[in-house]
Amino acid sequence: MEVLKGQEALQALVGVLPHIVKSLPEDMALYVTDGEKYLQAVEGSDLPIGITVGSKVWGKATERCMVEKRKTTFNVRDGMPFKGVNIPILDENNNSVGTIICATGRKKQQDVNQVAEQLADTLDQMAGAMNEIASGAARLAEVGQALTEKAQLSDKKIAETEVIINSIKSISNQTNLLGLNAAIESARAGEYGRGFGVVAQEIRKLADESKHSTEQVKVIIEAISSAVKTMSLSAEESGAISQQQAAAIQENTATIDELRNVGLKLKDFAAKL
């Protein structure tokens, strides 16, 4: 089969292009040029660039294609963005007589790129928020640990106070017994021991009051001890929950980092479309 060249090839392309474009995607366009103006222009419905037959050829890519007698590519980013490929049409003497241009729309690539950028921005914001939450959880765990230590120290001090209270209670019992013995001896002494009996009675009264006060203090300390233990348990539970949250946040942060990498790869892929 004979291969058309030169002006015959140009004219054949001018006639067949409207039929060829029907079989191509709607975001493609085909043009035939003589190097200076467009001889034919057919555009898909999704790529209405607006080039018309007889209008002057855009840019320098067509001129370079004809001079260098090889395929050249170019990108148009303003207005209706598209990627163009210029292929030279040669005559029998290997001279360029025109070109055929295939244009492919870049809107889909721009849409993908925009989505990738939005995804990357959203993930950056999520990562920042997760880092703040992780920092707060770590701080909460530290506070919980400090409260636990304080509660344990308070519990220890309460235990020491109970020892002192028991000692006071023991002294009070012994004082009461001593007052009872003194009262007995005073009674035996009769008239001569009356004054000593009054002192013995006051000693017993003071011992009873000390015992009563000691029991009240013990009740209060037991209530404080119970509250401290409850606080200690709550602090331990809070610390444990905070640690679990911190671990979960770290896992989520790692997942977000993976998604960010996917977003960057998607953006790179879109740039190559």
mmCIF file of N, CA and C in Angstrom, residues 133-134 136-142 144 235-249:
data_model
loop_
_atom_site.group_PDB
_atom_site.id
_atom_site.type_symbol
_atom_site.label_atom_id
_atom_site.label_comp_id
_atom_site.label_asym_id
_atom_site.label_seq_id
_atom_site.Cartn_x
_atom_site.Cartn_y
_atom_site.Cartn_z
ATOM 1 N N ILE A 133 -3.336 16.106 70.366
ATOM 2 C CA ILE A 133 -4.055 15.189 71.256
ATOM 3 C C ILE A 133 -3.075 14.235 71.950
ATOM 4 N N ALA A 134 -2.101 13.750 71.183
ATOM 5 C CA ALA A 134 -1.099 12.843 71.759
ATOM 6 C C ALA A 134 -0.303 13.543 72.854
ATOM 7 N N GLY A 136 -1.354 16.068 74.658
ATOM 8 C CA GLY A 136 -2.249 16.229 75.800
ATOM 9 C C GLY A 136 -2.420 14.932 76.571
ATOM 10 N N ALA A 137 -2.529 13.815 75.857
ATOM 11 C CA ALA A 137 -2.686 12.513 76.522
ATOM 12 C C ALA A 137 -1.434 12.157 77.316
ATOM 13 N N ALA A 138 -0.272 12.460 76.724
ATOM 14 C CA ALA A 138 0.984 12.182 77.425
ATOM 15 C C ALA A 138 1.090 13.029 78.690
ATOM 16 N N ARG A 139 0.688 14.299 78.566
ATOM 17 C CA ARG A 139 0.714 15.185 79.738
ATOM 18 C C ARG A 139 -0.265 14.698 80.803
ATOM 19 N N LEU A 140 -1.450 14.255 80.369
ATOM 20 C CA LEU A 140 -2.442 13.734 81.304
ATOM 21 C C LEU A 140 -1.910 12.498 82.025
ATOM 22 N N ALA A 141 -1.200 11.649 81.278
ATOM 23 C CA ALA A 141 -0.609 10.458 81.898
ATOM 24 C C ALA A 141 0.428 10.855 82.949
ATOM 25 N N GLU A 142 1.223 11.900 82.640
ATOM 26 C CA GLU A 142 2.221 12.375 83.600
ATOM 27 C C GLU A 142 1.544 12.917 84.865
ATOM 28 N N GLY A 144 -1.429 12.101 85.963
ATOM 29 C CA GLY A 144 -1.992 10.951 86.667
ATOM 30 C C GLY A 144 -0.939 10.219 87.482
ATOM 31 N N ALA A 235 -6.556 7.986 89.696
ATOM 32 C CA ALA A 235 -5.367 8.482 88.999
ATOM 33 C C ALA A 235 -4.694 7.370 88.205
ATOM 34 N N GLU A 236 -4.607 6.187 88.818
ATOM 35 C CA GLU A 236 -4.007 5.051 88.108
ATOM 36 C C GLU A 236 -4.822 4.676 86.878
ATOM 37 N N GLU A 237 -6.157 4.663 87.053
ATOM 38 C CA GLU A 237 -7.033 4.332 85.923
ATOM 39 C C GLU A 237 -6.920 5.388 84.826
ATOM 40 N N SER A 238 -6.881 6.664 85.242
ATOM 41 C CA SER A 238 -6.742 7.755 84.270
ATOM 42 C C SER A 238 -5.417 7.643 83.528
ATOM 43 N N GLY A 239 -4.357 7.331 84.265
ATOM 44 C CA GLY A 239 -3.049 7.180 83.628
ATOM 45 C C GLY A 239 -3.032 6.035 82.637
ATOM 46 N N ALA A 240 -3.669 4.931 83.012
ATOM 47 C CA ALA A 240 -3.721 3.772 82.114
ATOM 48 C C ALA A 240 -4.492 4.097 80.840
ATOM 49 N N ILE A 241 -5.639 4.793 81.011
ATOM 50 C CA ILE A 241 -6.437 5.186 79.837
ATOM 51 C C ILE A 241 -5.651 6.136 78.946
ATOM 52 N N SER A 242 -4.938 7.079 79.567
ATOM 53 C CA SER A 242 -4.146 8.038 78.790
ATOM 54 C C SER A 242 -3.056 7.335 78.000
ATOM 55 N N GLN A 243 -2.428 6.355 78.602
ATOM 56 C CA GLN A 243 -1.392 5.599 77.899
ATOM 57 C C GLN A 243 -1.983 4.825 76.728
ATOM 58 N N GLN A 244 -3.168 4.244 76.945
ATOM 59 C CA GLN A 244 -3.833 3.532 75.852
ATOM 60 C C GLN A 244 -4.190 4.494 74.719
ATOM 61 N N GLN A 245 -4.683 5.681 75.099
ATOM 62 C CA GLN A 245 -5.020 6.685 74.094
ATOM 63 C C GLN A 245 -3.778 7.129 73.326
ATOM 64 N N ALA A 246 -2.688 7.328 74.039
ATOM 65 C CA ALA A 246 -1.447 7.745 73.389
ATOM 66 C C ALA A 246 -0.985 6.684 72.381
ATOM 67 N N ALA A 247 -1.099 5.413 72.776
ATOM 68 C CA ALA A 247 -0.703 4.330 71.873
ATOM 69 C C ALA A 247 -1.608 4.301 70.640
ATOM 70 N N ALA A 248 -2.928 4.460 70.870
ATOM 71 C CA ALA A 248 -3.874 4.469 69.740
ATOM 72 C C ALA A 248 -3.616 5.652 68.824
ATOM 73 N N ILE A 249 -3.302 6.804 69.417
ATOM 74 C CA ILE A 249 -3.021 8.000 68.614
ATOM 75 C C ILE A 249 -1.764 7.798 67.777
#
